Short mmCIF file of N, CA, C and O in Angstrom, two decimals:
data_model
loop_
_atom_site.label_atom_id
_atom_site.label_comp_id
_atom_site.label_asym_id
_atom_site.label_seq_id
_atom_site.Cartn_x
_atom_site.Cartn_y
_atom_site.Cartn_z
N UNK I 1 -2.71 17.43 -7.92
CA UNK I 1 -3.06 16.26 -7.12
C UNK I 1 -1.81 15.40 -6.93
O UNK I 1 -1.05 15.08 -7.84
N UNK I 2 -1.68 14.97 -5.38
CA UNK I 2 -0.49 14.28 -5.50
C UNK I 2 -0.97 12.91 -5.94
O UNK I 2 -2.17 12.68 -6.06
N UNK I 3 -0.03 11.96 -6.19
CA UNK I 3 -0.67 10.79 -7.21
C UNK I 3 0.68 9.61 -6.64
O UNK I 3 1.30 8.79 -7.32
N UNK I 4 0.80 9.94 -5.16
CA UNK I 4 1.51 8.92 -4.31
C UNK I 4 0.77 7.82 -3.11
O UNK I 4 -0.38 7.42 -2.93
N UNK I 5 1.74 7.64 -2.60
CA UNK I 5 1.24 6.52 -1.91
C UNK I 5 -0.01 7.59 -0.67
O UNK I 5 -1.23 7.41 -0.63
N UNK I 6 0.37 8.10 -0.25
CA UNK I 6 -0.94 8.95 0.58
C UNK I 6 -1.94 9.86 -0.14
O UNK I 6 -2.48 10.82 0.41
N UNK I 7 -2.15 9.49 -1.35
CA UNK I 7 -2.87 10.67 -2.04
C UNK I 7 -4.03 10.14 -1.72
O UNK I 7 -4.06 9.00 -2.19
N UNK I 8 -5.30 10.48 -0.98
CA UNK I 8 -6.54 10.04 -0.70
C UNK I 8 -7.23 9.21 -2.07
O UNK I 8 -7.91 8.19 -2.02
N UNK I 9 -6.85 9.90 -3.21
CA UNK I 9 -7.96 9.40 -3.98
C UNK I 9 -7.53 8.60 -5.52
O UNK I 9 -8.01 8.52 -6.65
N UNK I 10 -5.88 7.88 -4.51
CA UNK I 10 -5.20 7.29 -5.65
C UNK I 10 -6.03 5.80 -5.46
O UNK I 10 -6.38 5.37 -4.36
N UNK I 11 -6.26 5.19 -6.58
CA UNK I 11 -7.15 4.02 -6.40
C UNK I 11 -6.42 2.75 -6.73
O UNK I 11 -5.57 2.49 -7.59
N UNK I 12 -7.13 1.89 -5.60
CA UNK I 12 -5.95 0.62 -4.81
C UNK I 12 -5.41 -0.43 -6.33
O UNK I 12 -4.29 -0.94 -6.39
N UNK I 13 -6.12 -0.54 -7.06
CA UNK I 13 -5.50 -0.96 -8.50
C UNK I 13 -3.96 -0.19 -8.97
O UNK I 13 -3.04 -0.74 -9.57
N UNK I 14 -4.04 1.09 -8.53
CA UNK I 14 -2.72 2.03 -8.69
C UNK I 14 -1.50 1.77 -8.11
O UNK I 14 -0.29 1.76 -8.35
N UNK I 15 -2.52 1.52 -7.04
CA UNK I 15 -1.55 1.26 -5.33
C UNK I 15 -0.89 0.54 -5.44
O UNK I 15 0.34 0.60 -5.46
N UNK I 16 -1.67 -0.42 -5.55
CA UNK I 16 -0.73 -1.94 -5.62
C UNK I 16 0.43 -1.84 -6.89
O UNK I 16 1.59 -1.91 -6.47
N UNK I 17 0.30 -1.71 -8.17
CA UNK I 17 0.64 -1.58 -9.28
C UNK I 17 2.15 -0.81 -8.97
O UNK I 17 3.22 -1.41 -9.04
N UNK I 18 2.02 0.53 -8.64
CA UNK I 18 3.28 1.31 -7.83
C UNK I 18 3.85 0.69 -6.88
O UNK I 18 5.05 0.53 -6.66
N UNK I 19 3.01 0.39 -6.36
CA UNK I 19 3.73 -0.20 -4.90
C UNK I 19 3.43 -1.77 -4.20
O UNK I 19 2.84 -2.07 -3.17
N UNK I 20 4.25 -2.79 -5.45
CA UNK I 20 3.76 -3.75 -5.24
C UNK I 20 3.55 -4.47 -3.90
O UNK I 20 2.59 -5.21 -3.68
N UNK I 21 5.16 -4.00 -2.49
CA UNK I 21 4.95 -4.33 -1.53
C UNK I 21 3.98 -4.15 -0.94
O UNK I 21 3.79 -5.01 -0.08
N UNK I 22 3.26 -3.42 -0.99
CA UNK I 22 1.63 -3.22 -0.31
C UNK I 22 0.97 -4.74 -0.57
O UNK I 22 0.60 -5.27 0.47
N UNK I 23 0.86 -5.18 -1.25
CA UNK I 23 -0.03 -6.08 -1.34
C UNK I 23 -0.02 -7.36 -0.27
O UNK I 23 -0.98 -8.07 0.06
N UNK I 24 1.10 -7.42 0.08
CA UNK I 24 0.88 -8.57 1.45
C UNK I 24 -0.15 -8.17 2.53
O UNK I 24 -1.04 -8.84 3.07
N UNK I 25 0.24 -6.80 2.72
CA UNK I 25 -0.80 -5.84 4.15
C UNK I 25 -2.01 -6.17 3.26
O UNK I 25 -2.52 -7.12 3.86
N UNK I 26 -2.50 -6.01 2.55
CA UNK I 26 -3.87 -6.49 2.00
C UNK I 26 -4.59 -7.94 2.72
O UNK I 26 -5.53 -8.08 3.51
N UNK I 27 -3.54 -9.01 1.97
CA UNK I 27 -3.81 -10.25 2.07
C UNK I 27 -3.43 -10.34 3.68
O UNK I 27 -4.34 -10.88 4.30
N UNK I 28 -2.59 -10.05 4.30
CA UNK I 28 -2.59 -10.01 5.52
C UNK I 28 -3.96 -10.02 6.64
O UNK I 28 -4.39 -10.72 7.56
N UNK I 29 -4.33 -8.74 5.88
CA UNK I 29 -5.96 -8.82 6.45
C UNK I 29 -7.21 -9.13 5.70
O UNK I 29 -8.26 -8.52 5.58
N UNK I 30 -6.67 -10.55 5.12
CA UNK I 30 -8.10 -11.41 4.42
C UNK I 30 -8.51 -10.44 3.46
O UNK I 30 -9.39 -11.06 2.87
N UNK I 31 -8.43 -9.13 2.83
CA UNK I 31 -8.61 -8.42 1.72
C UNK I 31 -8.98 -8.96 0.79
O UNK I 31 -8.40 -10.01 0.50
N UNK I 32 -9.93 -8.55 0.06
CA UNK I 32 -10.06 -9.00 -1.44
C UNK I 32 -9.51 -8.05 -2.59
O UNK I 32 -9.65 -8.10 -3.82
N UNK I 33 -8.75 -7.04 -1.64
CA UNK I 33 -9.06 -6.02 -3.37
C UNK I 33 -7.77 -6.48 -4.09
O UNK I 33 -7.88 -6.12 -5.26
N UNK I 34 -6.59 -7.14 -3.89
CA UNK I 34 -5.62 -7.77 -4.84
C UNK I 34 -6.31 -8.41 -5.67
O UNK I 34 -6.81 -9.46 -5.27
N UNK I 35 -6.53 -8.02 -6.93
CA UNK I 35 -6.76 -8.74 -7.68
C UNK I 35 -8.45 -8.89 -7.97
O UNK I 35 -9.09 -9.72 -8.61
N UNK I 36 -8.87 -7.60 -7.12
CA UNK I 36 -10.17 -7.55 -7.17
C UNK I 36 -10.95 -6.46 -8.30
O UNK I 36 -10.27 -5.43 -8.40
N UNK I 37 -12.08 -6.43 -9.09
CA UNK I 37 -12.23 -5.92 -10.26
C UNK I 37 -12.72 -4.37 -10.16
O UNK I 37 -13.02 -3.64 -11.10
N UNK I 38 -12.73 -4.06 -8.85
CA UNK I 38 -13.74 -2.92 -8.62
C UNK I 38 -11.76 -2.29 -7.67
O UNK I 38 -11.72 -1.45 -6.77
N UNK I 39 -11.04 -2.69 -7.98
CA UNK I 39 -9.65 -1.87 -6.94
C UNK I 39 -9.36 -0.81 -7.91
O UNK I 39 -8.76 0.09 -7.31
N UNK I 40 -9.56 -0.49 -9.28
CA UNK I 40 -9.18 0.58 -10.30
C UNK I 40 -10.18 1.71 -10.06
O UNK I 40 -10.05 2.71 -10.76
N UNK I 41 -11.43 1.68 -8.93
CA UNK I 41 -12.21 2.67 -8.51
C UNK I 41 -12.12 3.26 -7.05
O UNK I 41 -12.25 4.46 -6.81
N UNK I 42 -11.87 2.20 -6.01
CA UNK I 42 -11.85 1.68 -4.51
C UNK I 42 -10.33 2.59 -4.14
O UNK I 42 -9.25 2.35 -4.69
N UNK I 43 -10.53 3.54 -3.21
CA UNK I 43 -9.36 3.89 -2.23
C UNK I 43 -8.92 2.91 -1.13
O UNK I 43 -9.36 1.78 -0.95
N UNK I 44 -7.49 3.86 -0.07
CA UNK I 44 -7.78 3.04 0.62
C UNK I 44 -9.14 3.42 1.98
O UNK I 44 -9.63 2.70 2.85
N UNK I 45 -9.40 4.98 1.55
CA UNK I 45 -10.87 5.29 2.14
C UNK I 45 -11.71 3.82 2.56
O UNK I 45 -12.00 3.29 3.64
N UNK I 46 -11.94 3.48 1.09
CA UNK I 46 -13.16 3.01 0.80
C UNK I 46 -12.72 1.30 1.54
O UNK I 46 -13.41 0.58 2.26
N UNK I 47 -11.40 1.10 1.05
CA UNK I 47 -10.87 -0.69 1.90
C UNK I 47 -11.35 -0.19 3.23
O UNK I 47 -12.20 -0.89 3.80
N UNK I 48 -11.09 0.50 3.60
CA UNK I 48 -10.93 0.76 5.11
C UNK I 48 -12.21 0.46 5.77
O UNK I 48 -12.41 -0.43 6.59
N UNK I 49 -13.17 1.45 5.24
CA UNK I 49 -14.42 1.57 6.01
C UNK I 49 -15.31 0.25 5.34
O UNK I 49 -16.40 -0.06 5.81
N UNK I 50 -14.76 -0.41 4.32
CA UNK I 50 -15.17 -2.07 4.09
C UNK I 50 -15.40 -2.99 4.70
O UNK I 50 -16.41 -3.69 4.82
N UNK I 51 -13.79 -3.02 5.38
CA UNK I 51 -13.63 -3.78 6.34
C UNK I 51 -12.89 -3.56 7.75
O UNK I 51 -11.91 -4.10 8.26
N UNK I 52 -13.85 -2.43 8.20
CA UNK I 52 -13.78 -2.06 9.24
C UNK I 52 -12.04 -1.42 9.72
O UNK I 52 -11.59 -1.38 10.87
N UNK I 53 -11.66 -1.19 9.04
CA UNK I 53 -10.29 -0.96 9.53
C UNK I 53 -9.60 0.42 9.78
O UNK I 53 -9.57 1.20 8.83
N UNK I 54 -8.89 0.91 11.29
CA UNK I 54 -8.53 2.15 11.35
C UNK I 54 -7.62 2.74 10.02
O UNK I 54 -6.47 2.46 9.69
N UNK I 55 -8.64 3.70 9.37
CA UNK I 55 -7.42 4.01 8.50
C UNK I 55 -5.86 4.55 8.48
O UNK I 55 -5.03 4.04 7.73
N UNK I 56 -5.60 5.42 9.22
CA UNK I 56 -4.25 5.87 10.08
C UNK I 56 -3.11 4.30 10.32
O UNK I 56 -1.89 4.17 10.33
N UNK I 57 -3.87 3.67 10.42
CA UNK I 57 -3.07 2.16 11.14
C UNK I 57 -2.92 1.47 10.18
O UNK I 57 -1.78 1.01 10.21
N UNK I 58 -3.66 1.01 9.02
CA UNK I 58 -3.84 0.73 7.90
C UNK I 58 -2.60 1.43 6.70
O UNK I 58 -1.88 0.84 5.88
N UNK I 59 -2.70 2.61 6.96
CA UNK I 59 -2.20 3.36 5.97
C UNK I 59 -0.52 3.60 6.48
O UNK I 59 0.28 4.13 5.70
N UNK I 60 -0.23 3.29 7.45
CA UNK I 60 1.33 3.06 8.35
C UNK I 60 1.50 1.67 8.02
O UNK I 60 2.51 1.51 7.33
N UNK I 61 0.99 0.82 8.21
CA UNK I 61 1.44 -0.67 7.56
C UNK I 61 2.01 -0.15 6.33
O UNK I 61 3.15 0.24 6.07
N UNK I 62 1.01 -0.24 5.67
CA UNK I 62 1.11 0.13 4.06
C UNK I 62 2.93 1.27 3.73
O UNK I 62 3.84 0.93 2.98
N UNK I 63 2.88 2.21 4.36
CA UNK I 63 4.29 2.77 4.40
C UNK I 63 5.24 1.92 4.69
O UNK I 63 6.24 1.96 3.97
N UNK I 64 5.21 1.12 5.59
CA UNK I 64 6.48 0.26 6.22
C UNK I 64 6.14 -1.13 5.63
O UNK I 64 6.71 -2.08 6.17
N UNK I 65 5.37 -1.38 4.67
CA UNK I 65 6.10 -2.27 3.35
C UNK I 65 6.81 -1.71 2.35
O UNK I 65 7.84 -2.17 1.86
N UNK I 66 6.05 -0.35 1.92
CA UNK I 66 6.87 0.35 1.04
C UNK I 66 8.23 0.55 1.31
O UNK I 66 9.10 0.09 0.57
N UNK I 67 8.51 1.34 2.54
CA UNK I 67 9.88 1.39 3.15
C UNK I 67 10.38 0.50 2.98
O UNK I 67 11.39 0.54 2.28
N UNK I 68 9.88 -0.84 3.57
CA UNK I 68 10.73 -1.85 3.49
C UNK I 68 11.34 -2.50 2.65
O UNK I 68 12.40 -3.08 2.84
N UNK I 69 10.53 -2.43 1.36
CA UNK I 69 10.59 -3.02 0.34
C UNK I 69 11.87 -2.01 -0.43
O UNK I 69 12.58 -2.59 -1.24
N UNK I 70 12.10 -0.82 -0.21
CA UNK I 70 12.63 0.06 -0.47
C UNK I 70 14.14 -0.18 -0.20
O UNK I 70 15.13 -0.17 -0.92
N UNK I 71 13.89 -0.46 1.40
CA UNK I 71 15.49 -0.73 2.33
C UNK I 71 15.73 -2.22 1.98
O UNK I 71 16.65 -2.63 2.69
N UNK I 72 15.37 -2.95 1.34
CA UNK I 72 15.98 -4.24 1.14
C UNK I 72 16.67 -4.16 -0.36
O UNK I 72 17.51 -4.94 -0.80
N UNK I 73 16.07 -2.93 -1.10
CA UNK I 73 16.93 -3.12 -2.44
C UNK I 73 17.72 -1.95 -2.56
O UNK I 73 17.92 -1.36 -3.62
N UNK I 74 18.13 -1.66 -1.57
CA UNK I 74 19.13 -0.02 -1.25
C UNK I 74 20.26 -0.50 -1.53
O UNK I 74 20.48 -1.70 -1.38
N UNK I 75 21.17 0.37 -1.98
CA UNK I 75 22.47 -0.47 -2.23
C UNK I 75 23.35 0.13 -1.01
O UNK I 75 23.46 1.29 -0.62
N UNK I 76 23.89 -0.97 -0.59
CA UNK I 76 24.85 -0.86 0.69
C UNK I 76 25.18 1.32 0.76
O UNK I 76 25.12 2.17 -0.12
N UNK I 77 25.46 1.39 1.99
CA UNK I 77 26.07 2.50 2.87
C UNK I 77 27.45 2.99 2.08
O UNK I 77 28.19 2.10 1.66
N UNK I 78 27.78 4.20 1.90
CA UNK I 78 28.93 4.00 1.61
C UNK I 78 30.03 3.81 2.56
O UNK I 78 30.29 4.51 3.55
N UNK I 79 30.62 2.82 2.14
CA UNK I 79 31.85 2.62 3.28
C UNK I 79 31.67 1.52 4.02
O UNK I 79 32.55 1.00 4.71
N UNK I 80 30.15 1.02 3.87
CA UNK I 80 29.94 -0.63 4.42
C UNK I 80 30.36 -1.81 3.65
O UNK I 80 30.16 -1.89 2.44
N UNK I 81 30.78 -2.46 4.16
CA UNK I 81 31.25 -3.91 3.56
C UNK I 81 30.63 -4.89 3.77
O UNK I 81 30.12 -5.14 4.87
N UNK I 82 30.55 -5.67 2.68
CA UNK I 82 29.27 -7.18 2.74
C UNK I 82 30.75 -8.02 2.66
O UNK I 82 31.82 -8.05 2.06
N UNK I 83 29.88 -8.76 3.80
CA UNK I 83 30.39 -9.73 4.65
C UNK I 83 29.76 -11.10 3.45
O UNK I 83 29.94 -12.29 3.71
#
């Protein structure tokens, strides 16, 4: 079982925990499961069809915080210079 950020049946208590940048896209869309008691059972299956949300679209946010969160603590290019 993969046990990453797309693994269907990694549960959003995990999610977040691994991948803390996720959690804004949550709160972004009024979410409760940050911090919610039932997220150590709840996919993002289950957020999704909660609160109505395309999962595919949902689950691409969710990558491009990770990414992002990723590319902001990358250490420079080699051969780039900070200005």
């Amino acid at each position: 079982m993969r046990n990453d950020l797309h693994d269907p049946d990694l549960p959003l208590g995990e999610l977040m925990a691994r991948y803390p940048a996720t959690m804004p896209v949550f709160l972004r869309h009024r979410m409760l499961c940050v911090g919610c008691l039932v997220s150590p059972f709840h996919t993002v299956i289950d957020a999704c069809a909660e609160y109505g949300l395309q999962e595919s679209a949902f689950r691409a946010e969710l990558e491009a915080a990770v990414n992002g969160a990723a590319a902001e603590t990358a250490p420079p290019a080699h051969g780039a210079s900070a200005h």
